[in-house]
């Protein structure tokens, strides 16, 4: 699979590290747990959107765009990485932030990703919860065009078949590391939201017959809805790659760790965040990777991930948002 035929810029410090988490594994007394550190992709505190942006910004530049337009929740890691990528490539960036999370802390709209967005010079509009945010962002693009700008629209989470190429690339990178280190993993677990990460991984891993099943831990959607959404993007991505489509039974998701909803950590999320901090010195986040790890931990405790397996957690980043959840973290 050759991704060099797609326009691309370099943003990621890769390969990202792949290492065992011995203290966590011993603490849980279950399978050997490893981690791939896509929290260390390098752009403005890192995270999974950076890989997607390599292909999205590549296409934006090819089309002669001068401003990136995207959307997300107020503490969107995707928005923050997009704004930083725009700075690095001499473009402006306009972001629409949805007030998706109810009952947040006082400084939720000031600190974390919001602070960094402002430092990178984004222009920001806010929206109430529940709108079609991609439609709102496309409307903002039309306004910018009327003003003579050349906007490039990036959907929420960078999750279309262009952005998903970033996680096809991650699948290839991971497979090379697995081969170099003579490893075999039984399952890859990660937090799944706007679907680009899982769709790219499944397209890449299945496309090269890596034999590594992926389990997405939902952060928002019910299971069936998430599986169908991920598979929809898998199909578009395989079509773009020119490889055969992949069966929907290769897409698996677990919605048991969403709690009350998007951006609302529950007891399991907070336990996972504190446990990873104290055993491994690794920072998870309250919206995504904390829920992903809560799912992994619960499957170890339930025995569905058995003692003789090797489980890989893909850390998708997000620790910048910890500062927006300070009180909740200190109370836990
Ligand atoms: C966006 C995000 C995810 C989910 O990735 P998708 O491609 O949107 O499914 C997971 N973790 C973090 C930290 C994120 O910012």
mmCIF file of C-alpha atoms and ligand atoms in Angstrom:
data_model
loop_
_atom_site.group_PDB
_atom_site.id
_atom_site.type_symbol
_atom_site.label_atom_id
_atom_site.label_comp_id
_atom_site.label_asym_id
_atom_site.label_seq_id
_atom_site.Cartn_x
_atom_site.Cartn_y
_atom_site.Cartn_z
ATOM 1 C CA UNK A 1 0.000 0.000 0.000
ATOM 2 C CA UNK A 2 1.626 3.225 -1.138
ATOM 3 C CA UNK A 3 0.341 6.438 0.387
ATOM 4 C CA UNK A 4 2.904 8.635 -1.385
ATOM 5 C CA UNK A 5 0.500 9.287 -4.251
ATOM 6 C CA UNK A 6 -1.710 11.406 -1.983
ATOM 7 C CA UNK A 7 -0.825 15.049 -1.240
ATOM 8 C CA UNK A 8 0.682 15.330 2.210
ATOM 9 C CA UNK A 9 2.684 17.514 4.563
ATOM 10 C CA UNK A 10 4.833 16.228 7.432
ATOM 11 C CA UNK A 11 3.559 17.084 10.890
ATOM 12 C CA UNK A 12 4.082 13.904 12.937
ATOM 13 C CA UNK A 13 7.161 12.910 14.920
ATOM 14 C CA UNK A 14 7.075 9.286 13.889
ATOM 15 C CA UNK A 15 7.290 6.405 14.428
ATOM 16 C CA UNK A 16 5.578 7.099 17.749
ATOM 17 C CA UNK A 17 6.944 4.919 20.580
ATOM 18 C CA UNK A 18 5.574 1.420 21.193
ATOM 19 C CA UNK A 19 6.333 0.031 24.642
ATOM 20 C CA UNK A 20 5.059 -2.329 27.354
ATOM 21 C CA UNK A 21 3.305 -0.981 30.453
ATOM 22 C CA UNK A 22 4.798 -3.378 32.989
ATOM 23 C CA UNK A 23 3.610 -1.670 36.150
ATOM 24 C CA UNK A 24 0.042 -1.368 34.886
ATOM 25 C CA UNK A 25 0.065 -5.004 33.703
ATOM 26 C CA UNK A 26 1.335 -6.193 37.097
ATOM 27 C CA UNK A 27 -1.200 -4.052 38.939
ATOM 28 C CA UNK A 28 -4.105 -5.546 36.972
ATOM 29 C CA UNK A 29 -2.667 -9.082 37.011
ATOM 30 C CA UNK A 30 -4.044 -9.840 33.569
ATOM 31 C CA UNK A 31 -2.618 -9.804 30.051
ATOM 32 C CA UNK A 32 0.551 -8.034 28.972
ATOM 33 C CA UNK A 33 -0.548 -4.494 28.091
ATOM 34 C CA UNK A 34 1.408 -2.399 25.600
ATOM 35 C CA UNK A 35 0.869 1.156 24.442
ATOM 36 C CA UNK A 36 1.439 3.010 21.171
ATOM 37 C CA UNK A 37 2.058 6.643 21.967
ATOM 38 C CA UNK A 38 0.047 8.701 19.511
ATOM 39 C CA UNK A 39 -0.260 11.191 22.350
ATOM 40 C CA UNK A 40 3.342 11.946 21.327
ATOM 41 C CA UNK A 41 2.739 12.895 17.687
ATOM 42 C CA UNK A 42 4.497 16.158 18.460
ATOM 43 C CA UNK A 43 2.231 18.954 17.205
ATOM 44 C CA UNK A 44 1.231 21.382 19.978
ATOM 45 C CA UNK A 45 0.896 18.706 22.722
ATOM 46 C CA UNK A 46 0.143 15.951 20.194
ATOM 47 C CA UNK A 47 -2.740 13.585 19.594
ATOM 48 C CA UNK A 48 -4.346 11.510 16.873
ATOM 49 C CA UNK A 49 -5.605 14.384 14.684
ATOM 50 C CA UNK A 50 -2.039 15.230 13.670
ATOM 51 C CA UNK A 51 -1.726 12.155 11.416
ATOM 52 C CA UNK A 52 -5.026 12.972 9.703
ATOM 53 C CA UNK A 53 -3.979 16.583 9.194
ATOM 54 C CA UNK A 54 -0.911 15.498 7.201
ATOM 55 C CA UNK A 55 -3.237 14.459 4.367
ATOM 56 C CA UNK A 56 -5.916 17.130 4.951
ATOM 57 C CA UNK A 57 -3.445 20.028 4.970
ATOM 58 C CA UNK A 58 -1.666 18.441 2.003
ATOM 59 C CA UNK A 59 -4.900 18.562 0.018
ATOM 60 C CA UNK A 60 -5.715 22.092 1.268
ATOM 61 C CA UNK A 61 -2.352 23.387 0.025
ATOM 62 C CA UNK A 62 -2.753 21.577 -3.296
ATOM 63 C CA UNK A 63 -6.093 23.352 -3.749
ATOM 64 C CA UNK A 64 -4.524 26.740 -2.969
ATOM 65 C CA UNK A 65 -6.470 27.263 0.264
ATOM 66 C CA UNK A 66 -5.477 30.097 2.592
ATOM 67 C CA UNK A 67 -7.730 29.309 5.564
ATOM 68 C CA UNK A 68 -8.679 26.013 7.267
ATOM 69 C CA UNK A 69 -12.235 25.817 8.609
ATOM 70 C CA UNK A 70 -13.286 23.117 11.051
ATOM 71 C CA UNK A 71 -15.533 22.381 14.029
ATOM 72 C CA UNK A 72 -15.587 20.477 17.302
ATOM 73 C CA UNK A 73 -16.709 20.566 20.919
ATOM 74 C CA UNK A 74 -15.372 23.453 23.042
ATOM 75 C CA UNK A 75 -12.412 21.345 24.312
ATOM 76 C CA UNK A 76 -11.804 19.793 20.870
ATOM 77 C CA UNK A 77 -8.299 18.396 20.490
ATOM 78 C CA UNK A 78 -8.932 18.274 16.763
ATOM 79 C CA UNK A 79 -9.554 22.024 16.588
ATOM 80 C CA UNK A 80 -6.348 22.729 18.546
ATOM 81 C CA UNK A 81 -4.190 20.528 16.305
ATOM 82 C CA UNK A 82 -5.795 22.014 13.178
ATOM 83 C CA UNK A 83 -5.033 25.571 14.298
ATOM 84 C CA UNK A 84 -1.415 24.646 15.039
ATOM 85 C CA UNK A 85 -1.051 22.944 11.632
ATOM 86 C CA UNK A 86 -2.435 26.074 9.954
ATOM 87 C CA UNK A 87 0.216 28.197 11.719
ATOM 88 C CA UNK A 88 2.963 25.851 10.611
ATOM 89 C CA UNK A 89 1.849 26.099 6.982
ATOM 90 C CA UNK A 90 1.148 29.822 6.841
ATOM 91 C CA UNK A 91 -2.618 29.533 6.706
ATOM 92 C CA UNK A 92 -5.331 31.100 8.817
ATOM 93 C CA UNK A 93 -7.780 28.991 10.760
ATOM 94 C CA UNK A 94 -11.432 29.501 11.637
ATOM 95 C CA UNK A 95 -13.094 27.151 14.123
ATOM 96 C CA UNK A 96 -16.669 26.648 15.259
ATOM 97 C CA UNK A 97 -16.981 25.275 18.777
ATOM 98 C CA UNK A 98 -20.142 23.519 19.931
ATOM 99 C CA UNK A 99 -21.207 23.909 23.570
ATOM 100 C CA UNK A 100 -21.828 20.154 23.594
ATOM 101 C CA UNK A 101 -20.949 19.370 27.220
ATOM 102 C CA UNK A 102 -23.506 20.414 29.861
ATOM 103 C CA UNK A 103 -22.673 21.416 33.471
ATOM 104 C CA UNK A 104 -18.971 21.958 32.951
ATOM 105 C CA UNK A 105 -16.503 23.634 35.295
ATOM 106 C CA UNK A 106 -16.150 27.388 35.434
ATOM 107 C CA UNK A 107 -12.906 27.615 33.461
ATOM 108 C CA UNK A 108 -13.904 24.977 30.870
ATOM 109 C CA UNK A 109 -14.246 27.640 28.175
ATOM 110 C CA UNK A 110 -10.993 29.433 29.083
ATOM 111 C CA UNK A 111 -8.231 26.905 29.617
ATOM 112 C CA UNK A 112 -6.837 23.721 27.995
ATOM 113 C CA UNK A 113 -7.428 23.543 24.253
ATOM 114 C CA UNK A 114 -9.330 26.866 24.231
ATOM 115 C CA UNK A 115 -6.283 28.720 25.539
ATOM 116 C CA UNK A 116 -4.050 27.139 22.881
ATOM 117 C CA UNK A 117 -6.545 27.936 20.082
ATOM 118 C CA UNK A 118 -6.320 31.589 21.066
ATOM 119 C CA UNK A 119 -2.508 31.511 21.271
ATOM 120 C CA UNK A 120 -2.348 30.104 17.720
ATOM 121 C CA UNK A 121 -4.536 32.976 16.554
ATOM 122 C CA UNK A 122 -7.680 31.111 15.502
ATOM 123 C CA UNK A 123 -10.860 33.041 14.886
ATOM 124 C CA UNK A 124 -13.562 31.319 16.930
ATOM 125 C CA UNK A 125 -17.366 31.157 16.791
ATOM 126 C CA UNK A 126 -19.458 29.352 19.399
ATOM 127 C CA UNK A 127 -22.657 27.396 18.800
ATOM 128 C CA UNK A 128 -25.254 25.868 21.149
ATOM 129 C CA UNK A 129 -25.448 22.056 21.400
ATOM 130 C CA UNK A 130 -27.348 19.965 18.896
ATOM 131 C CA UNK A 131 -26.805 21.723 15.545
ATOM 132 C CA UNK A 132 -25.411 20.038 12.424
ATOM 133 C CA UNK A 133 -21.925 21.397 13.036
ATOM 134 C CA UNK A 134 -20.472 20.304 9.692
ATOM 135 C CA UNK A 135 -23.284 22.218 7.952
ATOM 136 C CA UNK A 136 -22.519 25.243 10.164
ATOM 137 C CA UNK A 137 -18.835 25.072 9.224
ATOM 138 C CA UNK A 138 -19.664 24.760 5.515
ATOM 139 C CA UNK A 139 -21.889 27.828 5.815
ATOM 140 C CA UNK A 140 -18.930 29.675 7.373
ATOM 141 C CA UNK A 141 -16.857 28.591 4.341
ATOM 142 C CA UNK A 142 -19.413 30.124 1.961
ATOM 143 C CA UNK A 143 -19.233 33.429 3.862
ATOM 144 C CA UNK A 144 -15.439 33.400 3.722
ATOM 145 C CA UNK A 145 -15.556 32.734 -0.032
ATOM 146 C CA UNK A 146 -17.834 35.726 -0.516
ATOM 147 C CA UNK A 147 -15.193 37.802 1.292
ATOM 148 C CA UNK A 148 -12.574 36.595 -1.196
ATOM 149 C CA UNK A 149 -10.847 33.967 0.994
ATOM 150 C CA UNK A 150 -10.017 30.415 -0.136
ATOM 151 C CA UNK A 151 -11.316 28.193 2.679
ATOM 152 C CA UNK A 152 -10.657 24.455 2.993
ATOM 153 C CA UNK A 153 -13.331 22.609 4.974
ATOM 154 C CA UNK A 154 -12.242 19.893 7.392
ATOM 155 C CA UNK A 155 -15.125 17.887 8.922
ATOM 156 C CA UNK A 156 -15.310 17.316 12.688
ATOM 157 C CA UNK A 157 -12.420 15.184 13.913
ATOM 158 C CA UNK A 158 -10.840 15.337 10.444
ATOM 159 C CA UNK A 159 -12.855 12.199 9.765
ATOM 160 C CA UNK A 160 -13.320 11.724 6.051
ATOM 161 C CA UNK A 161 -11.482 9.443 3.624
ATOM 162 C CA UNK A 162 -8.623 11.954 3.339
ATOM 163 C CA UNK A 163 -8.045 12.218 7.093
ATOM 164 C CA UNK A 164 -8.464 8.454 7.564
ATOM 165 C CA UNK A 165 -5.344 7.968 5.410
ATOM 166 C CA UNK A 166 -3.411 9.168 8.458
ATOM 167 C CA UNK A 167 -4.527 6.077 10.341
ATOM 168 C CA UNK A 168 -3.880 3.821 7.364
ATOM 169 C CA UNK A 169 -0.339 5.189 7.666
ATOM 170 C CA UNK A 170 -0.386 4.470 11.422
ATOM 171 C CA UNK A 171 -1.430 0.859 10.709
ATOM 172 C CA UNK A 172 1.554 0.455 8.371
ATOM 173 C CA UNK A 173 3.906 2.072 10.887
ATOM 174 C CA UNK A 174 2.631 -0.182 13.690
ATOM 175 C CA UNK A 175 2.943 -3.286 11.539
ATOM 176 C CA UNK A 176 6.580 -2.428 10.810
ATOM 177 C CA UNK A 177 7.276 -1.981 14.553
ATOM 178 C CA UNK A 178 5.544 -5.288 15.328
ATOM 179 C CA UNK A 179 7.708 -7.057 12.760
ATOM 180 C CA UNK A 180 10.944 -5.378 13.880
ATOM 181 C CA UNK A 181 10.326 -6.315 17.510
ATOM 182 C CA UNK A 182 8.944 -9.815 16.725
ATOM 183 C CA UNK A 183 5.682 -9.100 18.553
ATOM 184 C CA UNK A 184 2.199 -10.565 18.296
ATOM 185 C CA UNK A 185 -0.780 -8.633 19.666
ATOM 186 C CA UNK A 186 -4.196 -10.216 20.163
ATOM 187 C CA UNK A 187 -6.156 -6.967 20.077
ATOM 188 C CA UNK A 188 -5.782 -3.230 19.581
ATOM 189 C CA UNK A 189 -8.010 -1.064 21.805
ATOM 190 C CA UNK A 190 -8.622 2.679 21.436
ATOM 191 C CA UNK A 191 -11.233 5.392 22.003
ATOM 192 C CA UNK A 192 -13.515 5.896 18.992
ATOM 193 C CA UNK A 193 -15.462 9.080 18.304
ATOM 194 C CA UNK A 194 -15.775 10.723 14.888
ATOM 195 C CA UNK A 195 -14.576 7.382 13.363
ATOM 196 C CA UNK A 196 -11.518 8.420 11.317
ATOM 197 C CA UNK A 197 -9.021 6.714 13.594
ATOM 198 C CA UNK A 198 -10.774 3.354 13.685
ATOM 199 C CA UNK A 199 -11.731 3.447 9.995
ATOM 200 C CA UNK A 200 -8.140 4.170 8.945
ATOM 201 C CA UNK A 201 -6.751 1.482 11.257
ATOM 202 C CA UNK A 202 -9.222 -1.153 10.039
ATOM 203 C CA UNK A 203 -8.662 -0.254 6.365
ATOM 204 C CA UNK A 204 -4.890 -0.372 6.868
ATOM 205 C CA UNK A 205 -4.622 -3.467 9.079
ATOM 206 C CA UNK A 206 -7.160 -5.513 7.097
ATOM 207 C CA UNK A 207 -5.745 -4.219 3.817
ATOM 208 C CA UNK A 208 -2.363 -5.762 4.661
ATOM 209 C CA UNK A 209 -3.921 -8.800 6.430
ATOM 210 C CA UNK A 210 -2.161 -7.924 9.684
ATOM 211 C CA UNK A 211 -4.387 -10.247 11.731
ATOM 212 C CA UNK A 212 -4.855 -7.676 14.479
ATOM 213 C CA UNK A 213 -8.514 -7.104 15.488
ATOM 214 C CA UNK A 214 -9.451 -3.589 16.586
ATOM 215 C CA UNK A 215 -11.903 -2.771 19.372
ATOM 216 C CA UNK A 216 -13.158 0.808 19.514
ATOM 217 C CA UNK A 217 -14.400 2.043 22.889
ATOM 218 C CA UNK A 218 -17.244 4.484 22.199
ATOM 219 C CA UNK A 219 -17.130 7.981 23.692
ATOM 220 C CA UNK A 220 -20.523 9.141 22.438
ATOM 221 C CA UNK A 221 -22.571 6.830 20.165
ATOM 222 C CA UNK A 222 -24.356 3.561 20.886
ATOM 223 C CA UNK A 223 -22.537 0.480 19.588
ATOM 224 C CA UNK A 224 -24.477 -0.291 16.402
ATOM 225 C CA UNK A 225 -24.547 3.330 15.270
ATOM 226 C CA UNK A 226 -20.768 3.585 15.797
ATOM 227 C CA UNK A 227 -20.048 0.324 13.959
ATOM 228 C CA UNK A 228 -22.102 1.464 10.957
ATOM 229 C CA UNK A 229 -20.488 4.914 10.944
ATOM 230 C CA UNK A 230 -16.966 3.444 11.143
ATOM 231 C CA UNK A 231 -17.736 0.928 8.409
ATOM 232 C CA UNK A 232 -19.142 3.672 6.181
ATOM 233 C CA UNK A 233 -15.807 5.463 6.363
ATOM 234 C CA UNK A 234 -13.852 2.198 5.957
ATOM 235 C CA UNK A 235 -15.647 1.728 2.619
ATOM 236 C CA UNK A 236 -14.844 5.257 1.428
ATOM 237 C CA UNK A 237 -11.228 4.825 2.523
ATOM 238 C CA UNK A 238 -10.705 1.465 0.788
ATOM 239 C CA UNK A 239 -12.278 2.979 -2.331
ATOM 240 C CA UNK A 240 -9.803 5.872 -2.195
ATOM 241 C CA UNK A 241 -6.951 3.384 -1.712
ATOM 242 C CA UNK A 242 -8.204 1.222 -4.576
ATOM 243 C CA UNK A 243 -8.358 -1.931 -2.440
ATOM 244 C CA UNK A 244 -11.337 -4.275 -1.878
ATOM 245 C CA UNK A 245 -13.956 -3.199 0.677
ATOM 246 C CA UNK A 246 -13.812 -4.782 4.132
ATOM 247 C CA UNK A 247 -16.686 -6.658 5.767
ATOM 248 C CA UNK A 248 -18.571 -4.893 8.565
ATOM 249 C CA UNK A 249 -17.849 -7.833 10.886
ATOM 250 C CA UNK A 250 -14.236 -6.567 11.031
ATOM 251 C CA UNK A 251 -15.494 -3.441 12.829
ATOM 252 C CA UNK A 252 -16.124 -3.849 16.549
ATOM 253 C CA UNK A 253 -17.129 -1.310 19.187
ATOM 254 C CA UNK A 254 -18.132 -1.334 22.844
ATOM 255 C CA UNK A 255 -20.428 1.396 24.208
ATOM 256 C CA UNK A 256 -20.241 0.286 27.841
ATOM 257 C CA UNK A 257 -17.983 3.158 28.968
ATOM 258 C CA UNK A 258 -19.691 6.280 27.595
ATOM 259 C CA UNK A 259 -21.285 7.041 30.975
ATOM 260 C CA UNK A 260 -23.697 9.967 30.895
ATOM 261 C CA UNK A 261 -22.481 11.219 27.552
ATOM 262 C CA UNK A 262 -19.788 12.914 25.484
ATOM 263 C CA UNK A 263 -17.291 14.830 27.561
ATOM 264 C CA UNK A 264 -18.684 13.600 30.884
ATOM 265 C CA UNK A 265 -16.214 11.341 32.702
ATOM 266 C CA UNK A 266 -17.615 8.731 35.080
ATOM 267 C CA UNK A 267 -15.993 6.832 37.955
ATOM 268 C CA UNK A 268 -14.307 4.358 35.612
ATOM 269 C CA UNK A 269 -12.876 7.164 33.457
ATOM 270 C CA UNK A 270 -11.423 8.962 36.465
ATOM 271 C CA UNK A 271 -10.022 5.713 37.916
ATOM 272 C CA UNK A 272 -8.289 4.948 34.610
ATOM 273 C CA UNK A 273 -6.778 8.442 34.420
ATOM 274 C CA UNK A 274 -5.399 8.272 37.974
ATOM 275 C CA UNK A 275 -4.199 4.668 37.589
ATOM 276 C CA UNK A 276 -2.203 5.391 34.412
ATOM 277 C CA UNK A 277 -0.729 8.496 36.009
ATOM 278 C CA UNK A 278 0.349 6.629 39.161
ATOM 279 C CA UNK A 279 1.575 3.383 37.590
ATOM 280 C CA UNK A 280 3.112 4.605 34.321
ATOM 281 C CA UNK A 281 3.427 8.397 34.558
ATOM 282 C CA UNK A 282 1.177 8.632 31.498
ATOM 283 C CA UNK A 283 -1.500 11.298 31.095
ATOM 284 C CA UNK A 284 -4.838 10.187 29.682
ATOM 285 C CA UNK A 285 -7.785 12.551 29.147
ATOM 286 C CA UNK A 286 -11.341 12.820 30.503
ATOM 287 C CA UNK A 287 -13.179 12.749 27.130
ATOM 288 C CA UNK A 288 -11.498 10.015 25.055
ATOM 289 C CA UNK A 289 -8.450 8.052 26.195
ATOM 290 C CA UNK A 290 -9.700 7.859 29.813
ATOM 291 C CA UNK A 291 -12.839 6.104 28.584
ATOM 292 C CA UNK A 292 -10.838 3.930 26.180
ATOM 293 C CA UNK A 293 -8.568 2.787 29.002
ATOM 294 C CA UNK A 294 -11.542 2.298 31.359
ATOM 295 C CA UNK A 295 -12.896 -0.143 28.780
ATOM 296 C CA UNK A 296 -9.585 -1.974 28.502
ATOM 297 C CA UNK A 297 -9.262 -2.254 32.288
ATOM 298 C CA UNK A 298 -12.818 -3.563 32.638
ATOM 299 C CA UNK A 299 -12.257 -6.232 29.957
ATOM 300 C CA UNK A 300 -9.134 -7.347 31.862
ATOM 301 C CA UNK A 301 -11.104 -7.542 35.122
ATOM 302 C CA UNK A 302 -13.979 -9.421 33.480
ATOM 303 C CA UNK A 303 -11.494 -11.853 31.938
ATOM 304 C CA UNK A 304 -12.550 -11.208 28.325
ATOM 305 C CA UNK A 305 -8.916 -10.207 27.767
ATOM 306 C CA UNK A 306 -7.231 -13.279 29.200
ATOM 307 C CA UNK A 307 -3.919 -13.637 31.041
ATOM 308 C CA UNK A 308 -1.998 -15.159 28.140
ATOM 309 C CA UNK A 309 -2.951 -12.418 25.669
ATOM 310 C CA UNK A 310 -1.054 -9.307 24.604
ATOM 311 C CA UNK A 311 -3.245 -6.227 24.357
ATOM 312 C CA UNK A 312 -2.207 -2.983 22.666
ATOM 313 C CA UNK A 313 -3.723 0.345 23.689
ATOM 314 C CA UNK A 314 -3.476 3.155 21.169
ATOM 315 C CA UNK A 315 -3.112 6.382 23.147
ATOM 316 C CA UNK A 316 -4.860 9.006 21.053
ATOM 317 C CA UNK A 317 -3.827 12.007 23.187
ATOM 318 C CA UNK A 318 -6.019 14.681 24.748
ATOM 319 C CA UNK A 319 -4.201 15.469 28.006
ATOM 320 C CA UNK A 320 -4.488 19.204 27.300
ATOM 321 C CA UNK A 321 -8.172 18.942 28.255
ATOM 322 C CA UNK A 322 -7.244 17.732 31.772
ATOM 323 C CA UNK A 323 -6.933 21.361 32.833
ATOM 324 C CA UNK A 324 -10.596 21.973 31.947
ATOM 325 C CA UNK A 325 -11.612 19.198 34.371
ATOM 326 C CA UNK A 326 -9.393 20.184 37.299
ATOM 327 C CA UNK A 327 -12.021 20.052 40.070
ATOM 328 C CA UNK A 328 -13.436 16.714 38.967
ATOM 329 C CA UNK A 329 -9.931 15.198 38.886
ATOM 330 C CA UNK A 330 -8.981 16.518 42.307
ATOM 331 C CA UNK A 331 -12.239 15.296 43.853
ATOM 332 C CA UNK A 332 -11.905 11.764 42.442
HETATM 333 C C1 LIG B 1 -10.627 12.772 18.388
HETATM 334 C C2 LIG B 1 -10.062 11.949 19.461
HETATM 335 C C3 LIG B 1 -10.327 10.561 19.535
HETATM 336 C C4 LIG B 1 -11.266 9.843 18.623
HETATM 337 O O1 LIG B 1 -10.760 9.705 17.338
HETATM 338 P P1 LIG B 1 -11.785 9.686 16.108
HETATM 339 O O2 LIG B 1 -10.940 9.572 14.921
HETATM 340 O O3 LIG B 1 -12.533 10.992 16.203
HETATM 341 O O4 LIG B 1 -12.712 8.538 16.298
HETATM 342 C C5 LIG B 1 -9.716 9.820 20.529
HETATM 343 N N1 LIG B 1 -8.898 10.422 21.428
HETATM 344 C C6 LIG B 1 -8.640 11.742 21.405
HETATM 345 C C7 LIG B 1 -7.763 12.295 22.452
HETATM 346 C C8 LIG B 1 -9.214 12.552 20.423
HETATM 347 O O5 LIG B 1 -8.948 13.868 20.426
#
